[in-house]
Coordinates of C-alpha atoms and ligand atoms in Angstrom, one line a residue:
M1 CA 325.1 152.5 22.7
S2 CA 323.7 154.5 25.6
M3 CA 321.4 152.9 28.1
Q4 CA 318.6 155.1 26.9
R5 CA 319.1 154.0 23.3
A6 CA 319.3 150.3 24.3
Y7 CA 316.1 150.8 26.3
E8 CA 314.2 152.4 23.4
D9 CA 315.4 149.6 21.1
L10 CA 314.2 147.0 23.6
I11 CA 310.8 148.6 24.1
G12 CA 310.3 148.9 20.3
R13 CA 310.9 145.2 19.9
W14 CA 308.7 144.3 22.8
K15 CA 305.8 146.4 21.5
E16 CA 306.0 144.6 18.2
L17 CA 305.9 141.3 20.0
Q18 CA 302.8 142.4 21.9
L19 CA 301.2 143.5 18.6
L20 CA 301.8 140.1 17.2
Q21 CA 300.2 138.5 20.2
S22 CA 297.2 140.9 20.0
C23 CA 296.6 139.6 16.5
A24 CA 296.5 136.1 17.9
A25 CA 294.0 137.4 20.5
V26 CA 291.6 138.7 17.8
L27 CA 291.8 135.3 16.1
G28 CA 291.2 133.6 19.4
W29 CA 288.2 135.8 20.2
D30 CA 286.7 135.1 16.7
E31 CA 287.3 131.4 17.1
R32 CA 285.3 131.3 20.3
T33 CA 282.5 133.5 19.2
Y34 CA 281.6 133.6 15.5
M35 CA 284.0 131.3 13.5
P36 CA 282.2 128.6 11.7
R37 CA 283.2 125.1 12.8
G38 CA 284.7 124.4 9.4
G39 CA 287.4 127.1 10.0
A40 CA 289.1 125.2 12.8
A41 CA 291.9 123.6 10.8
H42 CA 292.9 126.8 9.0
R43 CA 292.6 128.8 12.3
A44 CA 295.0 126.3 13.9
E45 CA 297.6 127.0 11.2
Q46 CA 297.2 130.7 11.7
H47 CA 297.7 130.3 15.4
A48 CA 300.7 128.1 14.9
L49 CA 302.4 130.6 12.6
L50 CA 301.8 133.5 15.0
A51 CA 302.9 131.5 18.0
G52 CA 306.1 130.6 16.1
L53 CA 306.8 134.2 15.2
S54 CA 306.1 135.3 18.7
H55 CA 308.4 132.7 20.2
E56 CA 311.2 133.7 17.8
R57 CA 310.9 137.4 18.7
A58 CA 310.4 136.8 22.4
T59 CA 313.6 134.7 22.6
A60 CA 315.7 136.6 20.1
P61 CA 319.3 136.9 21.3
E62 CA 319.1 140.7 20.6
I63 CA 316.6 141.0 23.5
G64 CA 319.1 139.3 25.8
E65 CA 321.9 141.6 24.7
L66 CA 319.8 144.7 25.1
L67 CA 318.8 143.6 28.6
S68 CA 322.4 142.9 29.6
R69 CA 323.5 146.3 28.2
I70 CA 320.9 148.1 30.3
E71 CA 321.4 146.0 33.4
E72 CA 325.2 146.2 33.3
G73 CA 325.6 149.8 32.5
D74 CA 327.0 152.4 35.0
E75 CA 323.7 154.3 35.1
Q76 CA 320.6 152.6 36.4
F77 CA 316.9 153.5 36.2
T78 CA 315.3 154.6 39.4
P79 CA 313.7 151.6 41.1
D80 CA 309.9 151.4 40.5
S81 CA 310.1 153.9 37.6
A82 CA 308.4 152.9 34.4
P83 CA 311.6 151.9 32.6
A84 CA 312.9 149.9 35.6
V85 CA 309.6 148.0 35.9
N86 CA 309.6 147.3 32.1
V87 CA 313.2 146.0 32.2
R88 CA 312.5 143.8 35.2
E89 CA 309.4 142.2 33.7
I90 CA 310.9 141.8 30.2
R91 CA 313.9 140.1 31.8
R92 CA 311.6 137.8 33.7
E93 CA 309.6 136.8 30.6
Y94 CA 312.8 136.5 28.5
D95 CA 314.4 134.2 31.0
R96 CA 311.3 132.1 31.4
R97 CA 311.0 131.6 27.6
T98 CA 314.7 131.0 26.9
K99 CA 315.2 128.6 29.8
L100 CA 312.9 126.1 28.3
P101 CA 314.5 124.0 25.5
R102 CA 312.7 124.2 22.2
S103 CA 312.3 120.4 22.2
L104 CA 310.5 120.5 25.5
V105 CA 308.1 123.3 24.4
V106 CA 307.2 121.3 21.3
A107 CA 306.8 118.1 23.3
L108 CA 304.5 119.9 25.7
A109 CA 302.4 121.4 23.0
K110 CA 301.9 117.9 21.4
A111 CA 301.2 116.2 24.7
T112 CA 298.7 118.7 25.8
T113 CA 296.8 118.6 22.5
L114 CA 296.5 114.9 22.8
A115 CA 295.7 115.0 26.5
E116 CA 292.9 117.5 26.0
Q117 CA 291.2 115.3 23.5
A118 CA 291.7 112.3 25.8
W119 CA 290.3 114.3 28.7
Q120 CA 287.1 115.3 26.8
E121 CA 286.4 111.6 26.0
A122 CA 287.3 110.5 29.5
R123 CA 285.1 113.0 31.1
E124 CA 282.1 112.1 28.9
K125 CA 282.5 108.4 29.9
S126 CA 283.8 109.2 33.4
A127 CA 286.7 106.9 32.6
F128 CA 289.9 108.1 34.4
E129 CA 292.0 105.2 33.2
T130 CA 291.9 106.3 29.5
F131 CA 293.1 109.8 30.6
R132 CA 295.7 108.5 33.1
P133 CA 298.6 107.9 30.7
H134 CA 298.1 111.3 29.1
L135 CA 298.1 113.1 32.4
E136 CA 301.3 111.2 33.4
E137 CA 303.0 112.4 30.2
V138 CA 301.9 116.0 30.7
L139 CA 303.0 115.9 34.3
R140 CA 306.4 114.3 33.4
L141 CA 307.0 117.1 30.9
T142 CA 305.7 119.8 33.2
R143 CA 308.1 118.6 36.0
E144 CA 310.9 118.8 33.5
A145 CA 309.9 122.4 32.7
A146 CA 309.7 123.2 36.4
E147 CA 313.3 121.9 36.8
A148 CA 314.5 124.1 33.9
L149 CA 312.7 127.2 35.3
R150 CA 313.4 126.6 38.9
A151 CA 315.2 129.4 40.7
G152 CA 315.7 128.7 44.3
G153 CA 312.1 127.8 45.3
S154 CA 310.3 124.5 44.9
A155 CA 309.4 122.9 41.6
Y156 CA 305.8 123.9 42.2
D157 CA 306.9 127.5 42.8
A158 CA 308.5 127.6 39.3
L159 CA 305.1 126.7 37.8
L160 CA 303.1 129.0 40.0
D161 CA 305.5 131.9 39.0
R162 CA 304.2 131.8 35.5
F163 CA 300.7 132.8 36.6
E164 CA 301.3 134.6 39.9
P165 CA 304.8 136.1 39.8
G166 CA 306.6 136.0 43.2
E167 CA 304.0 133.9 45.0
T168 CA 305.2 130.7 46.7
S169 CA 303.6 127.4 47.7
Q170 CA 304.8 127.9 51.3
N171 CA 302.9 131.2 51.5
L172 CA 299.8 129.7 49.9
K173 CA 299.8 126.8 52.4
R174 CA 299.9 129.3 55.2
V175 CA 297.0 131.4 53.9
F176 CA 294.9 128.5 52.5
G177 CA 295.3 126.5 55.7
A178 CA 294.1 129.4 57.9
L179 CA 291.2 130.0 55.4
R180 CA 290.1 126.4 55.4
D181 CA 290.1 126.3 59.2
E182 CA 287.5 129.0 59.3
L183 CA 285.7 128.4 56.0
A184 CA 284.9 124.7 56.5
P185 CA 283.0 125.3 59.8
L186 CA 281.1 128.3 58.2
V187 CA 279.9 126.1 55.3
A188 CA 279.0 123.3 57.8
A189 CA 277.0 125.7 59.9
I190 CA 275.2 126.9 56.7
V191 CA 274.3 123.3 55.8
D192 CA 273.2 122.5 59.4
S193 CA 271.1 125.7 59.6
G194 CA 268.4 123.9 57.6
R195 CA 267.7 127.2 55.8
A196 CA 267.8 127.6 52.1
P197 CA 266.4 130.1 49.6
D198 CA 263.8 129.3 47.0
A199 CA 266.4 128.8 44.2
S200 CA 263.7 128.0 41.7
I201 CA 263.1 131.8 41.4
L202 CA 266.2 131.9 39.2
T203 CA 265.2 129.1 36.9
R204 CA 261.9 130.6 35.8
D205 CA 261.4 132.0 32.3
Y206 CA 263.9 134.7 31.5
P207 CA 263.7 135.5 27.7
I208 CA 267.2 135.7 26.3
A209 CA 266.8 139.0 24.5
N210 CA 265.8 140.6 27.8
Q211 CA 268.7 138.9 29.6
T212 CA 271.1 140.4 27.0
A213 CA 269.6 143.9 27.4
F214 CA 269.6 143.7 31.2
G215 CA 273.2 142.4 31.3
I216 CA 274.5 145.1 29.0
A217 CA 272.7 147.8 31.0
A218 CA 274.3 146.5 34.3
A219 CA 277.8 146.3 32.7
A220 CA 277.4 149.8 31.4
A221 CA 276.2 151.0 34.8
I222 CA 279.3 149.7 36.6
G223 CA 281.4 151.5 34.0
F224 CA 282.2 149.1 31.2
D225 CA 282.8 151.3 28.2
F226 CA 280.9 149.9 25.2
E227 CA 282.7 152.5 22.9
R228 CA 285.9 150.7 23.8
G229 CA 284.6 147.1 24.2
R230 CA 281.8 144.8 23.4
L231 CA 279.8 141.8 24.7
D232 CA 279.2 138.6 22.7
E233 CA 278.1 135.1 23.2
T234 CA 280.3 132.1 23.7
V235 CA 280.3 128.6 25.2
H236 CA 283.1 129.1 27.9
P237 CA 283.0 132.8 28.8
F238 CA 286.2 134.9 28.8
C239 CA 287.5 138.4 28.6
S240 CA 290.1 139.3 26.0
G241 CA 291.9 142.7 26.2
I242 CA 292.8 143.0 22.5
G243 CA 294.5 146.4 23.0
P244 CA 293.8 150.0 23.8
G245 CA 290.2 150.8 23.0
D246 CA 289.2 147.2 22.4
T247 CA 288.2 144.9 25.2
R248 CA 286.0 141.9 24.4
I249 CA 283.8 140.3 27.0
T250 CA 281.6 137.3 26.5
T251 CA 278.8 135.4 28.3
R252 CA 276.4 132.5 27.6
Y253 CA 272.7 132.5 27.9
D254 CA 270.2 129.9 29.1
R255 CA 266.5 130.9 29.1
N256 CA 266.0 129.2 32.5
R257 CA 269.2 130.2 34.2
F258 CA 269.2 133.9 35.0
A259 CA 272.2 133.8 37.3
Q260 CA 274.5 132.1 34.8
A261 CA 274.5 134.9 32.1
F262 CA 274.0 137.8 34.5
F263 CA 276.8 137.1 37.0
G264 CA 278.9 135.8 34.2
T265 CA 278.5 139.2 32.5
L266 CA 279.4 141.1 35.7
H267 CA 282.4 138.8 36.2
E268 CA 283.8 139.3 32.7
A269 CA 282.9 143.0 32.8
G270 CA 285.1 143.2 36.0
H271 CA 288.0 141.7 34.0
G272 CA 287.1 144.2 31.2
L273 CA 287.1 147.2 33.6
Y274 CA 290.7 146.3 34.6
D275 CA 291.8 146.1 31.0
Q276 CA 290.0 149.3 30.1
G277 CA 291.7 151.0 33.1
L278 CA 295.3 150.1 32.1
D279 CA 297.3 153.1 31.0
D280 CA 297.2 153.5 27.2
A281 CA 300.4 155.5 27.3
H282 CA 302.2 152.3 28.4
S283 CA 300.4 150.0 26.0
G284 CA 302.5 147.1 24.8
T285 CA 304.9 147.3 27.7
P286 CA 304.6 145.7 31.2
M287 CA 303.7 149.0 32.7
G288 CA 300.5 148.8 30.6
D289 CA 299.8 145.3 31.5
A290 CA 297.9 143.4 34.3
V291 CA 299.9 142.4 37.4
S292 CA 298.9 138.7 37.5
L293 CA 296.1 136.3 37.0
G294 CA 295.2 136.6 40.7
I295 CA 294.9 140.3 40.5
H296 CA 292.9 140.1 37.3
E297 CA 290.5 137.7 39.1
S298 CA 290.2 140.0 42.1
Q299 CA 288.6 142.6 39.8
S300 CA 286.1 140.2 38.2
R301 CA 285.2 138.6 41.6
M302 CA 284.8 142.0 43.2
W303 CA 282.2 143.2 40.7
E304 CA 280.5 139.8 40.5
N305 CA 280.3 139.0 44.2
F306 CA 281.2 141.9 46.5
V307 CA 279.2 144.3 44.4
G308 CA 276.8 142.2 42.2
R309 CA 275.7 139.9 45.0
C310 CA 275.3 142.6 47.7
R311 CA 271.9 143.8 49.0
A312 CA 272.5 147.4 48.0
F313 CA 273.2 146.5 44.4
W314 CA 269.8 144.8 44.2
T315 CA 268.1 147.7 46.0
H316 CA 268.9 149.6 42.8
F317 CA 268.6 146.8 40.2
F318 CA 265.7 144.6 41.5
P319 CA 262.9 147.0 40.5
K320 CA 264.5 147.2 37.1
A321 CA 264.8 143.4 36.9
R322 CA 261.1 143.1 37.7
D323 CA 260.2 145.5 34.9
V324 CA 262.3 143.5 32.4
F325 CA 261.2 140.0 33.6
P326 CA 257.7 140.6 34.9
A327 CA 256.6 136.9 34.3
A328 CA 259.5 135.6 36.4
L329 CA 259.6 138.2 39.2
A330 CA 256.2 139.8 39.7
D331 CA 255.5 137.7 42.8
V332 CA 259.1 137.7 44.1
S333 CA 260.1 139.9 47.1
P334 CA 263.5 141.7 47.0
D335 CA 264.5 139.6 50.1
A336 CA 263.7 136.3 48.4
F337 CA 265.6 137.4 45.3
Y338 CA 268.6 138.5 47.3
F339 CA 268.7 135.2 49.2
A340 CA 268.4 133.2 46.0
V341 CA 271.4 134.9 44.4
N342 CA 273.3 134.0 47.6
D343 CA 272.4 130.4 47.8
V344 CA 275.2 128.4 49.4
R345 CA 275.2 124.7 49.0
P346 CA 278.0 122.2 48.7
S347 CA 278.1 120.8 45.1
F348 CA 280.5 118.8 43.0
I349 CA 281.3 121.1 40.2
R350 CA 283.6 124.1 40.7
V351 CA 282.4 126.4 38.0
E352 CA 278.9 126.2 39.5
A353 CA 280.0 126.7 43.0
D354 CA 278.8 129.6 45.2
E355 CA 280.9 132.4 46.7
A356 CA 281.5 130.5 50.0
T357 CA 282.3 126.9 48.8
Y358 CA 284.2 128.0 45.7
N359 CA 287.5 128.4 47.7
L360 CA 287.2 124.9 49.1
H361 CA 287.2 123.6 45.5
I362 CA 290.4 125.5 44.7
M363 CA 292.3 124.6 47.8
L364 CA 291.6 120.9 47.1
R365 CA 293.1 121.2 43.6
F366 CA 296.1 123.1 44.9
E367 CA 296.8 120.4 47.5
L368 CA 296.6 117.7 44.9
E369 CA 298.6 119.3 42.1
E370 CA 301.3 120.4 44.5
A371 CA 301.7 116.8 45.6
L372 CA 301.7 115.6 42.0
V373 CA 304.5 118.0 41.0
E374 CA 306.6 117.3 44.1
G375 CA 306.3 113.6 43.5
D376 CA 304.2 112.9 46.7
L377 CA 301.2 111.6 44.7
A378 CA 301.0 109.3 41.7
V379 CA 298.6 110.1 38.9
A380 CA 297.0 106.7 39.3
D381 CA 296.0 107.7 42.9
V382 CA 294.4 111.0 41.9
P383 CA 290.7 109.8 41.8
G384 CA 291.0 108.2 45.3
A385 CA 292.8 111.2 46.8
W386 CA 290.3 113.6 45.2
N387 CA 287.3 111.8 46.6
E388 CA 288.7 111.4 50.0
R389 CA 289.5 115.1 50.3
F390 CA 286.2 116.1 48.8
E391 CA 284.4 114.1 51.4
R392 CA 286.5 115.7 54.1
D393 CA 285.8 119.3 52.9
F394 CA 282.2 119.0 51.5
G395 CA 280.7 116.0 53.4
L396 CA 279.8 114.5 50.0
R397 CA 281.4 111.8 47.9
P398 CA 281.5 112.4 44.1
P399 CA 279.3 109.8 42.3
D400 CA 281.9 109.4 39.6
D401 CA 285.2 111.0 38.3
A402 CA 283.3 113.2 35.8
H403 CA 281.9 114.9 39.0
G404 CA 285.3 114.7 40.6
C405 CA 288.9 114.8 39.2
L406 CA 287.9 114.8 35.6
Q407 CA 285.8 118.0 35.7
D408 CA 288.4 120.7 34.8
V409 CA 290.3 121.1 31.6
H410 CA 293.4 122.7 33.3
W411 CA 295.7 119.8 34.0
S412 CA 295.2 118.3 30.5
S413 CA 296.1 121.7 29.0
G414 CA 299.3 121.8 31.1
L415 CA 298.0 124.6 33.3
I416 CA 299.4 123.3 36.5
G417 CA 300.0 126.0 39.1
Y418 CA 297.0 128.0 37.7
F419 CA 294.2 127.0 40.1
P420 CA 295.5 129.0 43.2
T421 CA 295.0 132.2 41.2
Y422 CA 291.2 131.8 41.5
A423 CA 291.3 131.7 45.3
L424 CA 293.9 134.4 45.4
G425 CA 291.4 136.5 43.4
N426 CA 288.8 136.2 46.1
L427 CA 291.3 136.9 48.9
Y428 CA 292.7 140.0 47.1
A429 CA 289.2 141.2 46.3
A430 CA 288.2 141.0 49.9
Q431 CA 291.2 143.1 51.0
F432 CA 290.8 145.6 48.2
F433 CA 287.1 146.0 48.9
E434 CA 287.6 146.5 52.6
A435 CA 290.1 149.2 51.8
A436 CA 287.7 150.8 49.3
R437 CA 285.0 150.9 51.9
R438 CA 287.4 152.5 54.4
D439 CA 288.4 155.2 51.8
L440 CA 285.0 155.8 50.1
G441 CA 282.6 155.8 53.1
D442 CA 279.1 154.6 52.5
L443 CA 279.6 152.3 49.5
D444 CA 276.2 150.6 50.1
G445 CA 274.5 154.0 49.9
Q446 CA 276.3 154.7 46.6
F447 CA 275.4 151.2 45.2
A448 CA 271.8 151.6 46.2
E449 CA 271.7 154.8 44.2
G450 CA 273.3 153.1 41.2
E451 CA 276.6 154.9 41.7
Y452 CA 279.5 152.8 40.9
G453 CA 281.8 155.6 39.7
P454 CA 283.5 156.2 43.0
L455 CA 284.5 152.5 43.4
L456 CA 285.7 152.3 39.8
G457 CA 287.7 155.5 40.1
W458 CA 289.3 154.2 43.3
L459 CA 290.3 150.9 41.5
R460 CA 291.7 152.8 38.6
E461 CA 293.8 155.1 40.8
R462 CA 295.0 152.4 43.3
I463 CA 295.3 149.4 41.0
H464 CA 294.6 149.6 37.2
R465 CA 296.8 152.5 36.2
H466 CA 300.0 151.1 37.8
G467 CA 300.2 148.2 35.4
M468 CA 302.9 145.8 36.6
R469 CA 304.7 148.4 38.7
Y470 CA 304.0 146.3 41.9
R471 CA 304.0 142.6 42.3
A472 CA 300.8 141.2 43.6
T473 CA 302.1 140.8 47.1
E474 CA 303.3 144.4 47.2
L475 CA 300.2 145.8 45.7
V476 CA 298.0 144.0 48.2
A477 CA 300.0 145.3 51.1
E478 CA 300.3 148.7 49.6
V479 CA 296.5 149.1 48.9
S480 CA 295.0 147.3 51.9
G481 CA 297.7 148.0 54.5
E482 CA 298.3 144.3 55.4
P483 CA 299.8 141.3 53.7
L484 CA 297.8 138.6 52.0
G485 CA 295.7 136.8 54.6
H486 CA 292.3 135.1 55.1
R487 CA 290.9 137.6 57.6
A488 CA 289.2 140.1 55.2
L489 CA 287.5 137.3 53.1
M490 CA 286.2 135.5 56.2
T491 CA 285.0 138.8 57.6
H492 CA 283.1 139.4 54.4
L493 CA 281.6 135.9 54.2
K494 CA 280.5 135.9 57.8
A495 CA 279.0 139.3 57.6
K496 CA 277.0 138.3 54.5
F497 CA 276.0 134.7 55.3
G498 CA 275.5 135.0 59.0
P499 CA 272.3 137.0 58.7
L500 CA 271.0 135.0 55.8
Y501 CA 271.5 131.6 57.5
G502 CA 270.8 132.8 61.0
D503 CA 274.3 133.4 62.5
Ligands
ZN1 ZN1 287.7 135.3 35.8

């Protein structure tokens, strides 16, 4: 069999696998939006069947044989060409899946299902002790998985690699350490400034139908294509790229919380714009897929914060908002509104955190989960370690574990090594946005006119259309001209919050 034939065979199999997984994605979207509660048990069976089929196909020995035939042949694909990228990434995924013994995969699935239930109960009662044995079991199995997957780096690196291929804990420590050194004093200065916006502006009466219309208009304005996607309601908002021409975004509404639905919509639309910008010609292969969770998050964060919370954006949108929500905004000045959407204040809950303090939440989780995985921290000591570090970073002590180490679902779900991708998203976004500003000139002038096409076109050209051609670290260096670092994000945060909080 020629290399070309083997490659075509491999790609055919991989596209079928992706089709199967996209069927599961439709079911997952339905489950989280419209499925009646009564459908849960049947849906679980559908998911289990599809997951089993996917696993079988993804780990089929034929895939391994085709990969070897391509890799060991005399001819080779040109590095960075589409076929070379596809082979590299399919190899990575195949190895990851086949290195884990089936018994471990099954044990992890069971342990995390039980742990998630235990976590929900424990969080409601703020009772860490009832969750502790479950987290110990999930951690034990996760460490076993890390040992099986480990290739040179640390155990934590093996877990991180699943979400952010190529990233290492050593590099994260370097970047996060430098970020913390500058961010903590900035947050402290904001708190000490004694200044604060009138945040009550955002909790007035915002009728939900108007919020929906306003959110859809904003998502469309920044370029989300509603012919190739839709927006629905859910409890925990997400974006699901079902396939070419079908990107689903979601948000949740509260009549008295304008910011929640609006910035949530911009965030998910940012994810959606990335999915809509992937190259359809490469659909179903790594070249038509997103680079990593961190790069995905950079797109959502850019539209949510760098665009959606900038002054020029509201120069365009505030008069419209006033028309749509006259009762809430008639007596509000554009400056007061702009300050309100950029309210910075230390708080206990990550998902409600502002643009500045958010990264402190993430770095704290990274520090703890890395110590757990490397055996430097016992599960029983998590609440104490959490509270101690929280006080160090935020100057506040969580009143209970529900407001501390029990607030996030990730660890109970076995998503250890996932948290850093949120902070990476912010760091990448800052570097990309700075580069876009360099290339596109007066971005603020464009935003104030309601023109978002130049920025979106730039993102399509520099990032979206390349699929997985570059690893995140390469892409960031390539697009921004410098390796991952804290400088661009801190420059952005200081430039924004200095004037608001009186330098
Ligand atoms: Zn996101």
